[in-house]
Coordinates of C-alpha atoms and ligand atoms in Angstrom, one line a residue:
X1 CA -15.7 15.5 36.8
X2 CA -17.2 16.1 33.4
X3 CA -15.2 16.1 30.3
X4 CA -15.9 19.8 29.7
X5 CA -14.9 20.7 33.2
X6 CA -11.6 19.0 32.7
X7 CA -11.2 20.7 29.3
X8 CA -11.5 24.1 30.9
X9 CA -8.6 23.5 33.2
X10 CA -6.4 22.1 30.4
X11 CA -3.7 24.2 28.8
X12 CA -2.0 22.6 25.9
X13 CA 1.8 22.2 26.5
X14 CA 2.5 24.0 23.2
X15 CA 0.9 27.2 24.4
X16 CA 3.9 27.8 26.6
X17 CA 6.5 25.9 24.5
X18 CA 9.3 27.3 22.4
X19 CA 8.4 29.2 19.2
X20 CA 9.7 27.8 16.0
X21 CA 9.7 30.0 13.0
X22 CA 8.9 28.0 9.9
X23 CA 8.9 28.9 6.2
X24 CA 5.4 29.7 4.9
X25 CA 4.8 28.6 1.4
X26 CA 2.9 30.6 -1.2
X27 CA -0.2 29.8 -3.3
X28 CA 1.6 29.4 -6.7
X29 CA 4.3 27.1 -5.2
X30 CA 1.7 24.8 -3.6
X31 CA -0.4 24.8 -6.8
X32 CA 2.6 23.7 -8.8
X33 CA 3.5 21.0 -6.2
X34 CA 0.0 19.5 -6.5
X35 CA 0.2 19.6 -10.3
X36 CA 3.7 18.2 -10.4
X37 CA 2.9 15.3 -8.1
X38 CA 5.3 16.5 -5.4
X39 CA 2.9 15.4 -2.6
X40 CA 3.6 12.0 -1.3
X41 CA 1.5 9.9 1.0
X42 CA 3.1 8.3 4.1
X43 CA 1.2 5.7 6.1
X44 CA 1.3 5.1 9.8
X45 CA 0.0 1.8 11.3
X46 CA -3.0 1.6 13.6
X47 CA -2.5 -1.5 15.8
X48 CA -5.2 -3.4 17.8
X49 CA -4.0 -3.3 21.4
X50 CA -5.4 -6.6 22.6
X51 CA -4.2 -8.8 19.7
X52 CA -1.3 -6.7 18.4
X53 CA -2.7 -7.0 14.9
X54 CA -2.2 -4.2 12.3
X55 CA -5.8 -3.3 11.3
X56 CA -5.2 -0.1 9.4
X57 CA -3.1 2.9 8.5
X58 CA -3.5 6.6 8.5
X59 CA -2.5 8.5 5.4
X60 CA -0.2 11.5 6.3
X61 CA 0.8 13.7 3.4
X62 CA 4.3 15.1 2.9
X63 CA 5.6 17.5 0.3
X64 CA 8.8 16.3 -1.4
X65 CA 10.1 19.8 -2.1
X66 CA 12.8 20.0 -4.8
X67 CA 14.9 22.4 -2.8
X68 CA 13.7 22.2 0.9
X69 CA 13.4 18.5 1.1
X70 CA 10.5 16.8 3.0
X71 CA 8.0 19.5 4.2
X72 CA 5.4 18.5 6.8
X73 CA 1.7 19.2 6.5
X74 CA 1.5 21.9 9.2
X75 CA 3.5 24.0 6.8
X76 CA 1.1 23.8 3.8
X77 CA -2.4 22.5 4.7
X78 CA -3.3 25.9 6.1
X79 CA -2.1 27.5 2.9
X80 CA -4.1 25.0 0.8
X81 CA -7.2 25.9 2.9
X82 CA -6.6 29.6 2.7
X83 CA -6.2 29.6 -1.1
X84 CA -8.9 27.2 -2.1
X85 CA -6.5 24.4 -3.0
X86 CA -7.6 22.0 -0.4
X87 CA -10.2 20.2 -2.5
X88 CA -7.5 19.4 -5.1
X89 CA -5.0 18.4 -2.5
X90 CA -7.4 16.1 -0.7
X91 CA -8.5 14.5 -4.0
X92 CA -4.8 13.8 -4.8
X93 CA -4.2 12.3 -1.4
X94 CA -7.4 10.3 -1.4
X95 CA -6.9 8.9 -4.9
X96 CA -3.4 7.6 -4.0
X97 CA -4.8 6.2 -0.7
X98 CA -7.7 4.3 -2.2
X99 CA -5.5 3.0 -5.0
X100 CA -3.0 1.8 -2.4
X101 CA -5.8 0.2 -0.3
X102 CA -6.8 -1.8 -3.3
X103 CA -3.2 -2.9 -4.0
X104 CA -2.7 -4.0 -0.4
X105 CA -6.0 -6.0 -0.5
X106 CA -4.8 -7.7 -3.7
X107 CA -1.5 -8.5 -1.9
X108 CA -3.5 -10.1 0.9
X109 CA -3.2 -7.2 3.4
X110 CA -6.7 -6.3 4.7
X111 CA -6.1 -2.8 6.0
X112 CA -8.5 0.1 6.6
X113 CA -7.0 3.2 5.1
X114 CA -7.8 6.5 6.8
X115 CA -7.5 9.9 5.1
X116 CA -7.5 13.3 6.8
X117 CA -10.4 15.5 5.6
X118 CA -10.5 19.2 6.0
X119 CA -13.7 21.0 7.1
X120 CA -13.4 22.9 3.8
X121 CA -13.8 19.7 1.9
X122 CA -17.3 19.3 3.5
X123 CA -18.7 22.6 2.3
X124 CA -20.4 21.1 -0.8
X125 CA -21.4 17.8 -2.3
X126 CA -18.5 17.7 -4.7
X127 CA -16.0 16.0 -2.3
X128 CA -18.6 13.4 -1.3
X129 CA -19.4 12.6 -4.9
X130 CA -15.7 12.4 -5.8
X131 CA -14.9 10.1 -3.0
X132 CA -18.0 7.8 -3.5
X133 CA -17.4 7.5 -7.3
X134 CA -13.7 6.9 -7.1
X135 CA -14.0 4.3 -4.3
X136 CA -16.6 2.4 -6.3
X137 CA -14.5 2.7 -9.5
X138 CA -11.3 1.4 -7.9
X139 CA -13.3 -1.4 -6.2
X140 CA -12.7 -0.8 -2.5
X141 CA -15.5 -1.2 0.0
X142 CA -16.4 2.2 1.6
X143 CA -16.2 0.6 5.1
X144 CA -12.5 0.0 4.4
X145 CA -11.9 3.8 4.0
X146 CA -11.9 6.0 7.1
X147 CA -12.4 9.8 6.9
X148 CA -10.7 11.6 9.8
X149 CA -12.1 15.0 10.7
X150 CA -10.5 17.2 13.3
X151 CA -12.6 18.0 16.3
X152 CA -11.5 21.6 16.9
X153 CA -12.9 22.7 13.6
X154 CA -16.1 20.7 13.7
X155 CA -17.9 23.1 15.9
X156 CA -17.1 26.4 14.2
X157 CA -19.0 25.7 11.0
X158 CA -22.5 25.6 9.9
X159 CA -24.8 22.6 9.4
X160 CA -23.6 21.7 5.8
X161 CA -20.5 19.7 6.9
X162 CA -22.6 17.8 9.4
X163 CA -25.1 16.8 6.7
X164 CA -22.3 15.8 4.3
X165 CA -20.7 13.7 7.0
X166 CA -24.0 12.0 7.6
X167 CA -24.4 11.2 3.9
X168 CA -20.9 9.8 3.8
X169 CA -21.8 7.6 6.8
X170 CA -25.0 6.4 5.0
X171 CA -22.7 5.4 2.1
X172 CA -20.9 3.3 4.6
X173 CA -17.6 5.2 4.8
X174 CA -16.1 5.1 8.3
X175 CA -16.0 8.4 10.1
X176 CA -13.4 9.3 12.7
X177 CA -13.3 12.3 15.1
X178 CA -9.7 13.4 15.3
X179 CA -7.7 15.2 18.0
X180 CA -10.5 14.5 20.5
X181 CA -10.1 16.6 23.6
X182 CA -8.5 19.6 21.9
X183 CA -11.8 21.1 20.7
X184 CA -15.1 21.7 22.4
X185 CA -17.6 19.4 20.8
X186 CA -20.8 19.3 22.6
X187 CA -22.2 15.9 23.5
X188 CA -25.2 16.7 21.4
X189 CA -23.0 17.0 18.3
X190 CA -21.3 13.8 19.0
X191 CA -24.7 12.2 19.2
X192 CA -25.9 13.8 16.0
X193 CA -23.0 12.7 13.8
X194 CA -22.6 9.0 13.7
X195 CA -18.8 8.7 14.2
X196 CA -17.4 5.2 14.1
X197 CA -14.1 6.0 15.7
X198 CA -12.7 8.5 18.2
X199 CA -9.1 9.4 18.3
X200 CA -7.8 10.6 21.6
X201 CA -5.3 13.4 20.9
X202 CA -1.7 12.6 21.5
X203 CA -1.5 15.3 24.1
X204 CA -3.6 13.2 26.4
X205 CA -2.0 9.9 25.7
X206 CA 1.8 10.1 25.9
X207 CA 2.8 10.1 29.6
X208 CA -0.9 9.8 30.7
X209 CA 0.3 7.0 33.0
X210 CA 2.5 9.5 34.9
X211 CA 0.3 12.6 35.0
X212 CA -3.1 12.8 36.8
X213 CA -4.6 15.5 34.6
X214 CA -3.6 13.8 31.4
X215 CA -4.9 10.5 32.8
X216 CA -8.3 12.1 33.7
X217 CA -8.6 13.4 30.2
X218 CA -7.6 10.1 28.7
X219 CA -10.1 8.2 31.0
X220 CA -12.9 10.6 30.3
X221 CA -12.4 10.4 26.5
X222 CA -12.2 6.6 26.6
X223 CA -15.4 6.3 28.6
X224 CA -17.3 8.8 26.5
X225 CA -16.3 6.9 23.3
X226 CA -17.4 3.6 25.0
X227 CA -20.8 5.0 25.9
X228 CA -21.4 6.3 22.4
X229 CA -20.3 2.9 20.9
X230 CA -17.3 4.2 19.1
X231 CA -14.0 2.4 18.5
X232 CA -11.2 4.3 20.3
X233 CA -7.7 5.0 18.9
X234 CA -5.0 6.5 21.2
X235 CA -2.5 8.6 19.3
X236 CA 1.0 9.5 20.3
X237 CA 1.9 6.1 21.8
X238 CA 5.6 6.7 22.1
X239 CA 6.9 4.0 24.5
X240 CA 6.2 0.9 26.4
X241 CA 4.6 2.7 29.4
X242 CA 2.1 4.4 27.1
X243 CA 1.3 1.1 25.4
X244 CA 0.8 -0.6 28.8
X245 CA -1.7 2.0 29.9
X246 CA -3.8 1.3 26.8
X247 CA -3.6 -2.4 27.4
X248 CA -4.7 -2.1 31.0
X249 CA -7.6 0.3 30.2
X250 CA -8.9 -1.7 27.2
X251 CA -8.2 0.9 24.5
X252 CA -9.0 -0.6 21.1
X253 CA -6.3 0.8 18.8
X254 CA -2.8 2.4 19.2
X255 CA -0.9 4.7 16.9
X256 CA 2.5 6.3 17.4
X257 CA 6.2 6.1 17.2
X258 CA 6.3 3.1 19.7
X259 CA 5.1 1.0 16.8
X260 CA 6.3 3.0 13.8
X261 CA 6.7 6.4 12.3
X262 CA 4.7 7.1 9.1
X263 CA 6.4 5.3 6.2
X264 CA 6.2 4.9 2.5
X265 CA 3.6 2.4 1.2
X266 CA 6.4 0.2 -0.2
X267 CA 7.9 -0.2 3.3
X268 CA 4.7 -1.3 5.0
X269 CA 4.6 -5.1 4.2
X270 CA 8.1 -5.6 5.5
X271 CA 7.4 -3.5 8.6
X272 CA 4.2 -5.7 9.3
X273 CA 6.3 -8.8 9.0
X274 CA 8.9 -7.5 11.5
X275 CA 6.1 -6.3 13.9
X276 CA 4.5 -9.8 13.8
X277 CA 7.8 -11.3 14.8
X278 CA 8.7 -8.9 17.5
Ligands
C2E301 P1 -3.1 14.3 12.8 O1 -4.1 13.9 11.8 O2 -3.4 14.4 14.2 O3 -1.9 13.2 12.6 C1 -1.0 12.8 13.6 C2 0.3 13.5 13.6 O4 1.1 13.0 14.7 C3 1.1 13.3 12.4 O5 1.9 14.5 12.1 C4 2.0 12.1 12.8 O6 3.2 12.0 12.0 C5 2.3 12.6 14.2 N1 2.7 11.4 15.1 C6 2.7 10.1 14.8 N2 3.1 9.4 15.8 C7 3.4 10.2 16.8 C8 3.9 10.1 18.2 O7 4.1 9.0 18.7 N3 4.1 11.2 18.9 C9 3.9 12.4 18.4 N4 4.1 13.5 19.1 N5 3.4 12.6 17.1 C10 3.2 11.5 16.3 P2 2.0 15.1 10.6 O8 2.2 13.9 9.7 O9 3.1 16.1 10.7 O10 0.6 15.7 10.4 C11 0.2 16.8 11.1 C12 -1.3 17.1 10.8 O11 -1.5 17.5 9.5 C13 -2.2 15.9 11.0 O12 -2.5 15.7 12.3 C14 -3.4 16.3 10.1 O13 -4.2 17.1 10.9 C15 -2.8 17.1 9.0 N6 -2.7 16.3 7.8 C16 -1.8 15.4 7.5 N7 -2.0 14.9 6.2 C17 -3.1 15.5 5.8 C18 -3.9 15.5 4.6 O14 -3.7 14.7 3.7 N8 -5.0 16.3 4.5 C19 -5.3 17.2 5.5 N9 -6.4 18.0 5.3 N10 -4.6 17.3 6.6 C20 -3.5 16.5 6.8
CA302 CA1 -5.7 12.4 11.6
CA303 CA1 -4.8 13.4 15.6
CA304 CA1 -3.2 16.7 15.2

């Protein structure tokens, strides 16, 4: 079966799951949070399955809210996009991430650092220029920075984002297609944009060893990525069974709570030590 045929049959578990009401934050509050440096980067390891080596991290932003405590990105990224704050937000996150990448290198940790990029960041050349200039100024090689773009939003937009992604690729930044399997990217688009990495959505990874439909999605994504020459990351690796499937099927990289939850930069070196000794 083709990937798109499988996609048609697939209903995400969340569609029928429980509804959780969450606080929605306002524009002024988020603006202030960005200015007051209340956004904090967490980092989650990406581990090479064959060798067990930690090869990179994904930056995941949290809002350290003075009253509400730690607020997760699904409660404010949409707000940032809706009110035109996403360029500032991504710049703050990227600045911290590239600075951290440099510090890790200087401490002898060669890690690729990934940052999530919103489609809205790819509407003009300003983000590209910011990222390229800052990365050069801090002294990090562009190929050590990964830009993750979510698949579901890739297709809705016009050509501008695709052109900007191509330019970023020409500047040697690594491009990653995120949440693969949840959107409807055409094969032609995957061919047109030179992605280096494909991230299989966690919904097709955790428990894929036990479920035929998940397994078919997982296999199809893996094989597509292989044929297009992309490195494959499986997200949502939560237990030993998930890990074993990746190992058996030759998936390149694993990310998920089986290895570690996202953590503060300061905690990463000690975690890597303990992971090596496991
Ligand atoms: P994502 O890019 O798909 O990131 C993976 C999400 O899965 C993260 O949620 C991560 O904490 C969570 N996760 C990690 N391991 C596991 C696991 O084993 N099982 C499960 N079920 N989940 C796991 P988080 O941190 O809440 O982020 C949610 C989304 O918010 C991200 O999804 C990303 O799309 C967006 N996001 C996060 N940081 C940023 C940012 O700086 N900028 C933008 N534009 N979006 C961001
Ligand atoms: Ca991501
Ligand atoms: Ca993802
Ligand atoms: Ca996601």
